[in-house]
Amino acid sequence: MSAVPAEEAPSWQDQILPILKSFDVRHLVYVPDAGHAAAIRAAELDNGIVSLALTTEEEGIGYLLGAHLGGERGALLMQSSGVGNCLNTLALQTMTRFPLLMLVTMRGDWAEFNPWQNPMGQATEAALKLMGVRTCRADQPGDVPHLVHGAATMAFNGDEATAVLLGQSLVGEKKWVK
């Protein structure tokens, strides 16, 4: 076995969809976000994946329950500000115990320029835990594939609600552009 040179290795963003597909994920639902752009673009080009842009994040939880009842798997991609929109809807997973995998890009985190993102960004992990969601956090690119794989295993093999929090330093500093 030979190692792939770092410059030839796929980025953490490019590894997400193949990991999800290895768990037979057929639905990728999301509120558009630059941090998830690579996975969203790849899903839109993949005829084996239904990719759906949502108008609000909590729609994704209901959508994924419907996919589960239809015998298919999915994942919800969103920004940490969207977690606040989902809190009441997360009770749906608690009551039904369907597998729920969420990938959350963090705001209100490292180098945040928008102070309106800070309160929910700082509360995201605690809020998810209060609603019974198992969380893990990636701040290094090399941690992302391992944590996404682990969260998917817990969701799809254990009917758990899981979330991988993708630290803002992974995506890079956002700039306010007028």
Short mmCIF file of C-alpha atoms in Angstrom, two decimals:
data_model
loop_
_atom_site.label_atom_id
_atom_site.label_comp_id
_atom_site.label_asym_id
_atom_site.label_seq_id
_atom_site.Cartn_x
_atom_site.Cartn_y
_atom_site.Cartn_z
CA MET A 1 0.00 0.00 0.00
CA SER A 2 1.40 3.40 -0.91
CA ALA A 3 0.43 6.74 0.55
CA VAL A 4 -1.06 9.43 -1.66
CA PRO A 5 1.11 12.57 -1.65
CA ALA A 6 -0.64 15.37 0.24
CA GLU A 7 -0.86 17.56 -2.86
CA GLU A 8 -2.72 14.75 -4.72
CA ALA A 9 -5.02 13.76 -1.86
CA PRO A 10 -8.62 14.94 -2.20
CA SER A 11 -9.61 17.86 -0.01
CA TRP A 12 -11.80 17.21 3.01
CA GLN A 13 -14.67 18.85 1.10
CA ASP A 14 -14.25 16.38 -1.78
CA GLN A 15 -14.25 13.39 0.58
CA ILE A 16 -17.67 14.05 2.13
CA LEU A 17 -19.95 12.83 -0.67
CA PRO A 18 -18.01 9.57 -1.25
CA ILE A 19 -18.25 8.83 2.49
CA LEU A 20 -22.00 9.50 2.44
CA LYS A 21 -22.42 7.31 -0.64
CA SER A 22 -20.53 4.48 1.11
CA PHE A 23 -23.41 4.53 3.63
CA ASP A 24 -25.95 4.35 0.76
CA VAL A 25 -27.08 7.96 1.29
CA ARG A 26 -29.49 8.78 -1.55
CA HIS A 27 -30.76 12.20 -0.44
CA LEU A 28 -28.66 15.29 0.28
CA VAL A 29 -30.77 18.18 1.55
CA TYR A 30 -29.30 21.55 2.36
CA VAL A 31 -29.62 25.26 2.76
CA PRO A 32 -26.93 26.61 0.42
CA ASP A 33 -23.65 27.38 2.15
CA ALA A 34 -20.15 27.96 0.79
CA GLY A 35 -18.68 25.48 3.26
CA HIS A 36 -20.74 22.66 1.76
CA ALA A 37 -20.38 23.81 -1.87
CA ALA A 38 -18.14 20.92 -3.01
CA ALA A 39 -20.48 18.22 -1.65
CA ILE A 40 -23.55 20.02 -3.02
CA ARG A 41 -22.03 20.44 -6.50
CA ALA A 42 -20.93 16.80 -6.57
CA ALA A 43 -24.39 15.63 -5.45
CA GLU A 44 -26.09 17.72 -8.13
CA LEU A 45 -23.97 15.96 -10.78
CA ASP A 46 -24.61 12.49 -9.35
CA ASN A 47 -27.65 10.69 -10.81
CA GLY A 48 -27.71 8.38 -7.78
CA ILE A 49 -28.32 11.25 -5.33
CA VAL A 50 -31.37 13.44 -4.92
CA SER A 51 -30.07 16.87 -3.93
CA LEU A 52 -32.62 19.35 -2.69
CA ALA A 53 -32.17 22.98 -1.70
CA LEU A 54 -34.41 23.79 1.27
CA THR A 55 -36.00 27.10 2.16
CA THR A 56 -35.29 26.47 5.86
CA GLU A 57 -33.27 23.87 7.70
CA GLU A 58 -36.07 22.26 9.71
CA GLU A 59 -37.69 21.14 6.45
CA GLY A 60 -34.71 18.85 6.06
CA ILE A 61 -35.52 16.88 9.20
CA GLY A 62 -39.06 16.12 7.97
CA TYR A 63 -37.73 15.33 4.50
CA LEU A 64 -35.17 12.87 5.89
CA LEU A 65 -37.82 11.15 8.03
CA GLY A 66 -39.90 10.72 4.87
CA ALA A 67 -36.89 9.28 3.03
CA HIS A 68 -36.30 6.88 5.92
CA LEU A 69 -39.94 5.75 5.90
CA GLY A 70 -39.49 5.13 2.18
CA GLY A 71 -36.45 2.96 2.88
CA GLU A 72 -33.76 5.44 1.85
CA ARG A 73 -31.06 7.36 3.67
CA GLY A 74 -30.14 11.02 3.60
CA ALA A 75 -28.09 13.73 5.22
CA LEU A 76 -28.78 17.37 6.10
CA LEU A 77 -26.13 20.02 5.38
CA MET A 78 -26.48 23.41 7.01
CA GLN A 79 -24.77 26.28 8.76
CA SER A 80 -24.76 26.63 12.54
CA SER A 81 -27.30 29.46 12.33
CA GLY A 82 -29.72 26.89 10.88
CA VAL A 83 -29.43 24.69 13.96
CA GLY A 84 -31.45 27.33 15.82
CA ASN A 85 -34.23 26.87 13.26
CA CYS A 86 -34.27 23.09 13.86
CA LEU A 87 -34.50 22.81 17.64
CA ASN A 88 -38.22 22.09 17.96
CA THR A 89 -38.18 19.82 14.91
CA LEU A 90 -35.37 17.70 16.41
CA ALA A 91 -38.03 16.26 18.75
CA LEU A 92 -39.24 14.34 15.67
CA GLN A 93 -36.04 12.29 15.73
CA THR A 94 -36.26 11.78 19.49
CA MET A 95 -39.82 10.43 19.19
CA THR A 96 -39.25 8.25 16.12
CA ARG A 97 -35.53 7.35 16.42
CA PHE A 98 -34.90 7.54 12.69
CA PRO A 99 -31.24 7.91 11.63
CA LEU A 100 -30.37 11.59 11.34
CA LEU A 101 -26.98 12.76 10.08
CA MET A 102 -26.26 16.49 9.98
CA LEU A 103 -23.11 18.22 8.76
CA VAL A 104 -22.94 21.72 10.20
CA THR A 105 -20.51 24.42 9.09
CA MET A 106 -19.86 26.71 12.01
CA ARG A 107 -20.35 30.46 12.13
CA GLY A 108 -19.76 32.65 15.17
CA ASP A 109 -16.49 30.86 15.48
CA TRP A 110 -12.87 31.57 14.51
CA ALA A 111 -12.47 34.94 12.69
CA GLU A 112 -16.22 35.62 12.43
CA PHE A 113 -16.82 39.08 10.93
CA ASN A 114 -20.58 39.13 11.48
CA PRO A 115 -21.49 39.59 15.16
CA TRP A 116 -25.07 38.39 14.46
CA GLN A 117 -23.61 34.90 13.90
CA ASN A 118 -21.92 34.73 17.30
CA PRO A 119 -24.81 33.89 19.68
CA MET A 120 -26.09 30.84 17.76
CA GLY A 121 -22.59 29.82 16.77
CA GLN A 122 -21.57 29.71 20.41
CA ALA A 123 -24.76 27.82 21.41
CA THR A 124 -24.87 25.32 18.54
CA GLU A 125 -23.15 22.34 20.14
CA ALA A 126 -24.88 22.76 23.51
CA ALA A 127 -28.28 23.19 21.83
CA LEU A 128 -27.81 20.03 19.77
CA LYS A 129 -26.75 18.07 22.86
CA LEU A 130 -29.80 19.33 24.79
CA MET A 131 -31.96 17.90 22.01
CA GLY A 132 -30.21 14.51 22.24
CA VAL A 133 -27.94 14.88 19.21
CA ARG A 134 -24.48 13.32 19.47
CA THR A 135 -21.91 15.82 18.25
CA CYS A 136 -18.29 15.81 17.23
CA ARG A 137 -16.21 18.73 16.02
CA ALA A 138 -13.59 18.93 13.29
CA ASP A 139 -11.09 21.79 13.25
CA GLN A 140 -8.38 20.07 11.20
CA PRO A 141 -8.92 18.95 7.59
CA GLY A 142 -7.55 15.49 8.33
CA ASP A 143 -10.19 14.92 11.01
CA VAL A 144 -13.20 15.47 8.74
CA PRO A 145 -13.38 12.11 6.88
CA HIS A 146 -12.87 10.12 10.08
CA LEU A 147 -15.54 12.07 11.99
CA VAL A 148 -18.08 12.04 9.13
CA HIS A 149 -17.60 8.27 8.81
CA GLY A 150 -18.05 7.82 12.57
CA ALA A 151 -21.15 10.01 12.73
CA ALA A 152 -22.69 8.21 9.74
CA THR A 153 -22.00 4.85 11.39
CA MET A 154 -23.75 5.96 14.57
CA ALA A 155 -26.69 7.45 12.66
CA PHE A 156 -27.32 4.66 10.17
CA ASN A 157 -26.32 1.64 12.27
CA GLY A 158 -27.66 2.88 15.59
CA ASP A 159 -30.64 5.06 14.62
CA GLU A 160 -29.02 8.02 16.37
CA ALA A 161 -29.15 11.74 15.69
CA THR A 162 -25.59 12.86 14.99
CA ALA A 163 -23.94 16.07 13.88
CA VAL A 164 -20.43 16.83 12.72
CA LEU A 165 -19.54 20.44 13.45
CA LEU A 166 -17.12 21.74 10.85
CA GLY A 167 -15.12 24.57 12.45
CA GLN A 168 -15.01 27.88 10.63
CA SER A 169 -11.22 27.65 10.33
CA LEU A 170 -11.74 24.70 7.94
CA VAL A 171 -13.72 26.82 5.51
CA GLY A 172 -11.52 29.88 5.87
CA GLU A 173 -12.07 33.45 6.90
CA LYS A 174 -15.14 35.02 5.37
CA LYS A 175 -14.91 38.56 4.08
CA TRP A 176 -17.69 41.06 3.92
CA VAL A 177 -17.94 42.08 0.25
CA LYS A 178 -20.19 44.93 -0.78
#
